[in-house]
Amino acid sequence: MTHRLGPGSPPGVWVCSTDMLLSVPPNPGINWDGFRGTRVIAFPGSLTYALNHGVYLTDSQGFVLDIYYQGTKAELQRCVGPDGLVPLVSGVVFFSVETAEHLLATHVSPPLDACTYMGLDSGAQPVQLSLFFDILLCMARNVNRENFLAGRPPEMGQGDADVAAYLKGARAQLWRELRDQPLTMVYVPDGGYSYMTADASEFLHSLTMPGVAVAQIVHSQVEEPQLLEASCSVVSCLLEGPVYLGPRSVLQHCHLRGPIHIGAGCFVSGLDTAHSEALHGLELRDLILQGHHVRLHGSLSRAFTLVGRLDSWERQGAGMYLNMSWNEFFKKTGIRDWDLWDPDTPPSDRCLLSARLFPVLHPMRALGPQDVLWMLYPQEDRGEALRAWRASWRLSWEQLQPCLDRAATLASRRDLFFCQALQKARHVLEARQDLCLLPLIRAAVGEGCSGPLLATLDKVAAGAEDPGVAARALACVADVLGCMAEGRGGLRSGPAANPEWIQPFSYLECGDLVRGVEALAQEREKWLSRPALLVRAARHYEGAEQILIRQAVMTSQHFVSTQPVELTALGQWVVTECPARVDFSGGWSDTPPIAYELGGAVLGLAVRVDGCRPIGAKARRIREPELRLAVGPRQDEMTMKMVCRSLDDLQDYCQPHAPGALLKAAFICSGIVHIHSEIPLCEQLLHSFNGGFELHTWSELPHGSGLGTSSILAGAALAALQRAAGRAVGTEALIHAVLHLEQVLTTGGGWQDQVSGLMPGIKVGRSRAHLPLKVEVEEITVPEGFVQKINDHLLLVYTGKTRLARNLLQDVLRNWYARLPAVVQNARRLVRQTEKCAEAFRQGNLPLLGQYLTSYWEQKKLMAPGCEPLAVRRMMDILAPHVYGQSLAGAGGGGFLYLLTKEPRQKEALEAVLAKAEGLGNYSVHLVEVDTQGLSLQLLGSDMYLCGAGPSEAGNT
């Protein structure tokens, strides 16, 4: 009603019956122009179906002429439309304000006041009116007053003369008030209508999808789904072992353990594993078997009912039970009519509704499905089941209804829902399926079932064979805790180094997953009392998850190797220089755990900015057994310097914001320093290298540029250090060494920066969906002259906004571990588009590259909502007419914007365009060109300072 039928309607009153199922297309095309009066909504139906339902007869303008209920074939034929179907009365009506006021005016006037509680409370005799055949029918154009006053609604049947007179007066009042109001019909040709009846076949039809080639499995965990036939339906069930379900059959709210065979046309509900044995060896067909929670004299117990799909619940007619006549049933089972009805029960009242068929209490034992299922095969136990049945207290369906305990039924269904949901969650995690568990988490917290869910997640994490599964399970625990905080308690992203959590973390760091998960759970119990504590606990679970991600990424060490070379002389500088990088497609897919769970592919360019290679490092051996560190610009006056003379000075290597943390981590990851050794730092250095080291790093790019500075800087530092220590390291090994270093540093991050910045030109890096994590690089060959064309059309614009990527990264990881469908689909699109983008480079197609660049930015925004500041969006809108495509570099949020211009050499032109706009802040436009050298390494004399690019050993790295 809210989203399909209601939109666009004028003020008024919608009246909707609830005894039907409607299927409405997204845009039914209802036109409200010039509308007044009352409007009914009709849905298509066949002539056969219409024989038992209401149908509208309309003219060509849509005005209702008459309403037929169970009309004759001749009447229905007049209603047939061009599609060969008739417009069924659907139970949805709209009254305009004017008509609603006319109708409302009648409720205080006798005899219509008797239709309301106001009249009843005043002592009036109640009178029943029909919405369609009293209120609406008087507005139908072909209906005359005389026939209307003499008629009565079909649901009333034949009553006494007093009621008839009362009804005639009520209809006369309606005629006076409503006759002048127009009644129009809207026909929804693509809609569907199904009236809910007591007919089991129609009920099953509404719960299954005939013609669908697969079984419908909803909120259920099924161990052997191949045993479910097409067009059957399983809702909120847990099916263990071989459970066969035939076509057009429905299982609801059951926990069954096979082998079980349920044939076609069955409805089974409310059974659990204790009842499964009663079904073993049976083949049900066209049967309705239900388990019920009943309360008898205050005591809760279970009862079971069994009826046939074809049985009639009507009081009139011969009647059937278990799809056979009563006589056949009596003959087959040995049951007699006096077992079911009292001797003085009139034959007209001896029907299925009043038959005492269903045992509710046995004097010696609990009841089960076998106490009704025996009727299917009564001869197999020489009458034992019949005697037990006769010994039981039995109720009819009519008598059973008031005894049903709805609260116990709902509680049982809720317990079963979470039972199957927890099994499903376990299966999803262990099978590494890309299904989102957040709806389950929210439901569990909302229903007070978070405890069992947390216990299940703990088991999955502790028993996981690879760190990826365990990390996702811990991320789900964090989501449960965050959900329990109900949006209070502060931001989800934040620090995770509280001393209380050190012990669980240490177990995980040592690889003891079982003790680590157990210790986490024990600590968690202390943090559940209020939202602020829950959020802080969630952060620490994300910290634990980061430890496991780190261990997964550490597997990349398999691909780090060095070759011994001649040790450099004391004081001899080893200088490395690197370009920056620009990512053209696939970013975020290289980020662990996406890189090894989905597989990553990123296309990147090594670039010089304003003609310079802006990132570099230099290292040399020194005589003193200490480590001298310098971080900052290339010129000494702005450099931050420090000296490390003991291992204690290096202990903050894993705190990214600590001074010199990256350089300290480089010494540890290169194997020059063993941080956990008992041997003092000076002795380690003297023993291995006869002295210490000096390491300088620099970047000419602003902090948070988005051009991959920190990862490329780590690569430059490692390459310089290794060479100064007498080891040569290849670029491929260096890419994996940087991955290792960034995990040691605890900044996380992917592999695209070092791939694009350490290797020359245009290339695609790829990682596969498995561990150990290995990155493979393919250089992209472009047409002759196309690199120069890119140089002429590619520009960088510094936005003046500093990027804050850490929270972006935490949000992306959280959404990935939650397997939000939009994030999973977007990650796959990122990988697919990388291959398309590579092909566009091979073709030399600049406009197509621009399209991919723009769609890449949209993909980044989907991956990390909030990465586009308003000022940047404004700048992009200003530049849009002049470019083929544009994107913020890296994760976004600020830093550099890069763009492919439509015309070559547009730096001055775009500066002029931006200068005309107000409020853009401290931006700047920079030239950029593809770097064809990549990482370069040079050996200089001890007294020389690097002033520019010299002879390179890049080929020998």
mmCIF file of N, CA, C and O in Angstrom, residues 643-685:
data_model
loop_
_atom_site.group_PDB
_atom_site.id
_atom_site.type_symbol
_atom_site.label_atom_id
_atom_site.label_comp_id
_atom_site.label_asym_id
_atom_site.label_seq_id
_atom_site.Cartn_x
_atom_site.Cartn_y
_atom_site.Cartn_z
ATOM 1 N N VAL A 643 68.280 8.796 17.611
ATOM 2 C CA VAL A 643 69.304 7.753 17.703
ATOM 3 C C VAL A 643 68.766 6.650 18.615
ATOM 4 O O VAL A 643 68.245 6.930 19.699
ATOM 5 N N CYS A 644 68.905 5.399 18.160
ATOM 6 C CA CYS A 644 68.473 4.247 18.954
ATOM 7 C C CYS A 644 69.716 3.477 19.393
ATOM 8 O O CYS A 644 70.458 2.954 18.556
ATOM 9 N N ARG A 645 69.941 3.422 20.726
ATOM 10 C CA ARG A 645 71.132 2.753 21.240
ATOM 11 C C ARG A 645 70.803 1.464 21.977
ATOM 12 O O ARG A 645 71.692 0.729 22.369
ATOM 13 N N SER A 646 69.492 1.219 22.200
ATOM 14 C CA SER A 646 69.089 -0.023 22.874
ATOM 15 C C SER A 646 67.810 -0.537 22.236
ATOM 16 O O SER A 646 67.113 0.185 21.514
ATOM 17 N N LEU A 647 67.500 -1.789 22.541
ATOM 18 C CA LEU A 647 66.259 -2.372 22.005
ATOM 19 C C LEU A 647 65.034 -1.647 22.544
ATOM 20 O O LEU A 647 63.994 -1.584 21.876
ATOM 21 N N ASP A 648 65.163 -1.071 23.746
ATOM 22 C CA ASP A 648 64.025 -0.324 24.299
ATOM 23 C C ASP A 648 63.664 0.869 23.421
ATOM 24 O O ASP A 648 62.488 1.251 23.335
ATOM 25 N N ASP A 649 64.660 1.455 22.772
ATOM 26 C CA ASP A 649 64.394 2.600 21.898
ATOM 27 C C ASP A 649 63.583 2.203 20.664
ATOM 28 O O ASP A 649 63.038 3.067 19.971
ATOM 29 N N LEU A 650 63.516 0.890 20.378
ATOM 30 C CA LEU A 650 62.817 0.411 19.178
ATOM 31 C C LEU A 650 61.439 -0.173 19.492
ATOM 32 O O LEU A 650 60.732 -0.598 18.581
ATOM 33 N N GLN A 651 61.084 -0.212 20.776
ATOM 34 C CA GLN A 651 59.872 -0.956 21.163
ATOM 35 C C GLN A 651 58.590 -0.376 20.583
ATOM 36 O O GLN A 651 57.586 -1.085 20.473
ATOM 37 N N ASP A 652 58.592 0.883 20.186
ATOM 38 C CA ASP A 652 57.378 1.487 19.624
ATOM 39 C C ASP A 652 57.318 1.340 18.094
ATOM 40 O O ASP A 652 56.610 2.079 17.423
ATOM 41 N N TYR A 653 58.051 0.352 17.585
ATOM 42 C CA TYR A 653 58.063 0.126 16.127
ATOM 43 C C TYR A 653 56.670 -0.204 15.573
ATOM 44 O O TYR A 653 56.403 -0.026 14.388
ATOM 45 N N CYS A 654 55.772 -0.715 16.429
ATOM 46 C CA CYS A 654 54.461 -1.136 15.954
ATOM 47 C C CYS A 654 53.385 -0.088 16.211
ATOM 48 O O CYS A 654 52.191 -0.366 16.054
ATOM 49 N N GLN A 655 53.800 1.111 16.608
ATOM 50 C CA GLN A 655 52.854 2.220 16.801
ATOM 51 C C GLN A 655 53.076 3.220 15.675
ATOM 52 O O GLN A 655 54.042 3.985 15.702
ATOM 53 N N PRO A 656 52.200 3.205 14.669
ATOM 54 C CA PRO A 656 52.458 3.953 13.424
ATOM 55 C C PRO A 656 52.747 5.435 13.628
ATOM 56 O O PRO A 656 53.484 6.026 12.835
ATOM 57 N N HIS A 657 52.164 6.033 14.698
ATOM 58 C CA HIS A 657 52.344 7.476 14.878
ATOM 59 C C HIS A 657 53.566 7.809 15.735
ATOM 60 O O HIS A 657 53.874 8.983 15.923
ATOM 61 N N ALA A 658 54.269 6.793 16.214
ATOM 62 C CA ALA A 658 55.486 7.049 16.994
ATOM 63 C C ALA A 658 56.578 7.576 16.065
ATOM 64 O O ALA A 658 56.658 7.183 14.893
ATOM 65 N N PRO A 659 57.431 8.464 16.554
ATOM 66 C CA PRO A 659 58.505 9.014 15.696
ATOM 67 C C PRO A 659 59.393 7.905 15.137
ATOM 68 O O PRO A 659 59.889 7.057 15.880
ATOM 69 N N GLY A 660 59.562 7.910 13.835
ATOM 70 C CA GLY A 660 60.461 6.957 13.193
ATOM 71 C C GLY A 660 59.980 5.522 13.202
ATOM 72 O O GLY A 660 60.772 4.602 12.963
ATOM 73 N N ALA A 661 58.679 5.283 13.437
ATOM 74 C CA ALA A 661 58.189 3.908 13.558
ATOM 75 C C ALA A 661 58.436 3.110 12.284
ATOM 76 O O ALA A 661 58.840 1.942 12.338
ATOM 77 N N LEU A 662 58.218 3.728 11.131
ATOM 78 C CA LEU A 662 58.409 2.994 9.871
ATOM 79 C C LEU A 662 59.874 2.581 9.712
ATOM 80 O O LEU A 662 60.173 1.461 9.284
ATOM 81 N N LEU A 663 60.804 3.473 10.060
ATOM 82 C CA LEU A 663 62.227 3.160 9.924
ATOM 83 C C LEU A 663 62.638 2.063 10.901
ATOM 84 O O LEU A 663 63.415 1.158 10.563
ATOM 85 N N LYS A 664 62.094 2.113 12.104
ATOM 86 C CA LYS A 664 62.393 1.075 13.089
ATOM 87 C C LYS A 664 61.874 -0.281 12.608
ATOM 88 O O LYS A 664 62.560 -1.309 12.722
ATOM 89 N N ALA A 665 60.649 -0.272 12.061
ATOM 90 C CA ALA A 665 60.088 -1.512 11.539
ATOM 91 C C ALA A 665 60.920 -2.038 10.376
ATOM 92 O O ALA A 665 61.076 -3.257 10.203
ATOM 93 N N ALA A 666 61.503 -1.141 9.583
ATOM 94 C CA ALA A 666 62.343 -1.567 8.458
ATOM 95 C C ALA A 666 63.587 -2.300 8.948
ATOM 96 O O ALA A 666 63.996 -3.318 8.364
ATOM 97 N N PHE A 667 64.203 -1.815 10.027
ATOM 98 C CA PHE A 667 65.372 -2.508 10.582
ATOM 99 C C PHE A 667 64.989 -3.907 11.070
ATOM 100 O O PHE A 667 65.741 -4.864 10.899
ATOM 101 N N ILE A 668 63.803 -4.013 11.687
ATOM 102 C CA ILE A 668 63.372 -5.306 12.224
ATOM 103 C C ILE A 668 63.000 -6.264 11.098
ATOM 104 O O ILE A 668 63.415 -7.435 11.087
ATOM 105 N N CYS A 669 62.252 -5.760 10.102
ATOM 106 C CA CYS A 669 61.795 -6.639 9.021
ATOM 107 C C CYS A 669 62.931 -7.061 8.087
ATOM 108 O O CYS A 669 62.846 -8.110 7.440
ATOM 109 N N SER A 670 63.952 -6.239 8.015
ATOM 110 C CA SER A 670 65.087 -6.610 7.160
ATOM 111 C C SER A 670 66.019 -7.598 7.854
ATOM 112 O O SER A 670 66.974 -8.089 7.233
ATOM 113 N N GLY A 671 65.754 -7.877 9.118
ATOM 114 C CA GLY A 671 66.571 -8.855 9.847
ATOM 115 C C GLY A 671 67.848 -8.283 10.416
ATOM 116 O O GLY A 671 68.678 -9.021 10.961
ATOM 117 N N ILE A 672 68.032 -6.975 10.312
ATOM 118 C CA ILE A 672 69.238 -6.352 10.874
ATOM 119 C C ILE A 672 69.163 -6.361 12.402
ATOM 120 O O ILE A 672 70.162 -6.573 13.092
ATOM 121 N N VAL A 673 67.948 -6.154 12.926
ATOM 122 C CA VAL A 673 67.739 -6.138 14.376
ATOM 123 C C VAL A 673 66.753 -7.246 14.739
ATOM 124 O O VAL A 673 65.725 -7.417 14.068
ATOM 125 N N HIS A 674 67.054 -7.980 15.820
ATOM 126 C CA HIS A 674 66.141 -8.989 16.348
ATOM 127 C C HIS A 674 65.547 -8.428 17.639
ATOM 128 O O HIS A 674 66.190 -8.448 18.691
ATOM 129 N N ILE A 675 64.331 -7.918 17.531
ATOM 130 C CA ILE A 675 63.747 -7.117 18.603
ATOM 131 C C ILE A 675 63.456 -7.946 19.847
ATOM 132 O O ILE A 675 63.475 -7.438 20.965
ATOM 133 N N HIS A 676 63.179 -9.251 19.687
ATOM 134 C CA HIS A 676 62.833 -10.069 20.852
ATOM 135 C C HIS A 676 64.041 -10.843 21.415
ATOM 136 O O HIS A 676 63.878 -11.704 22.278
ATOM 137 N N SER A 677 65.232 -10.503 20.928
ATOM 138 C CA SER A 677 66.442 -11.195 21.387
ATOM 139 C C SER A 677 66.872 -10.700 22.773
ATOM 140 O O SER A 677 66.580 -9.558 23.153
ATOM 141 N N GLU A 678 67.535 -11.567 23.490
ATOM 142 C CA GLU A 678 68.110 -11.177 24.784
ATOM 143 C C GLU A 678 69.410 -10.403 24.600
ATOM 144 O O GLU A 678 69.911 -9.767 25.520
ATOM 145 N N ILE A 679 69.978 -10.480 23.405
ATOM 146 C CA ILE A 679 71.274 -9.829 23.136
ATOM 147 C C ILE A 679 71.040 -8.333 22.937
ATOM 148 O O ILE A 679 70.170 -7.935 22.156
ATOM 149 N N PRO A 680 71.787 -7.478 23.618
ATOM 150 C CA PRO A 680 71.609 -6.028 23.463
ATOM 151 C C PRO A 680 71.819 -5.582 22.014
ATOM 152 O O PRO A 680 72.508 -6.247 21.233
ATOM 153 N N LEU A 681 71.250 -4.428 21.690
ATOM 154 C CA LEU A 681 71.308 -3.922 20.313
ATOM 155 C C LEU A 681 72.752 -3.732 19.857
ATOM 156 O O LEU A 681 73.120 -4.134 18.746
ATOM 157 N N CYS A 682 73.581 -3.139 20.701
ATOM 158 C CA CYS A 682 74.950 -2.854 20.269
ATOM 159 C C CYS A 682 75.710 -4.138 19.943
ATOM 160 O O CYS A 682 76.483 -4.193 18.984
ATOM 161 N N GLU A 683 75.478 -5.172 20.746
ATOM 162 C CA GLU A 683 76.164 -6.441 20.477
ATOM 163 C C GLU A 683 75.649 -7.075 19.184
ATOM 164 O O GLU A 683 76.434 -7.654 18.428
ATOM 165 N N GLN A 684 74.349 -6.998 18.942
ATOM 166 C CA GLN A 684 73.806 -7.536 17.683
ATOM 167 C C GLN A 684 74.471 -6.856 16.491
ATOM 168 O O GLN A 684 74.895 -7.519 15.524
ATOM 169 N N LEU A 685 74.589 -5.513 16.543
ATOM 170 C CA LEU A 685 75.136 -4.753 15.410
ATOM 171 C C LEU A 685 76.630 -5.035 15.231
ATOM 172 O O LEU A 685 77.112 -5.219 14.098
#
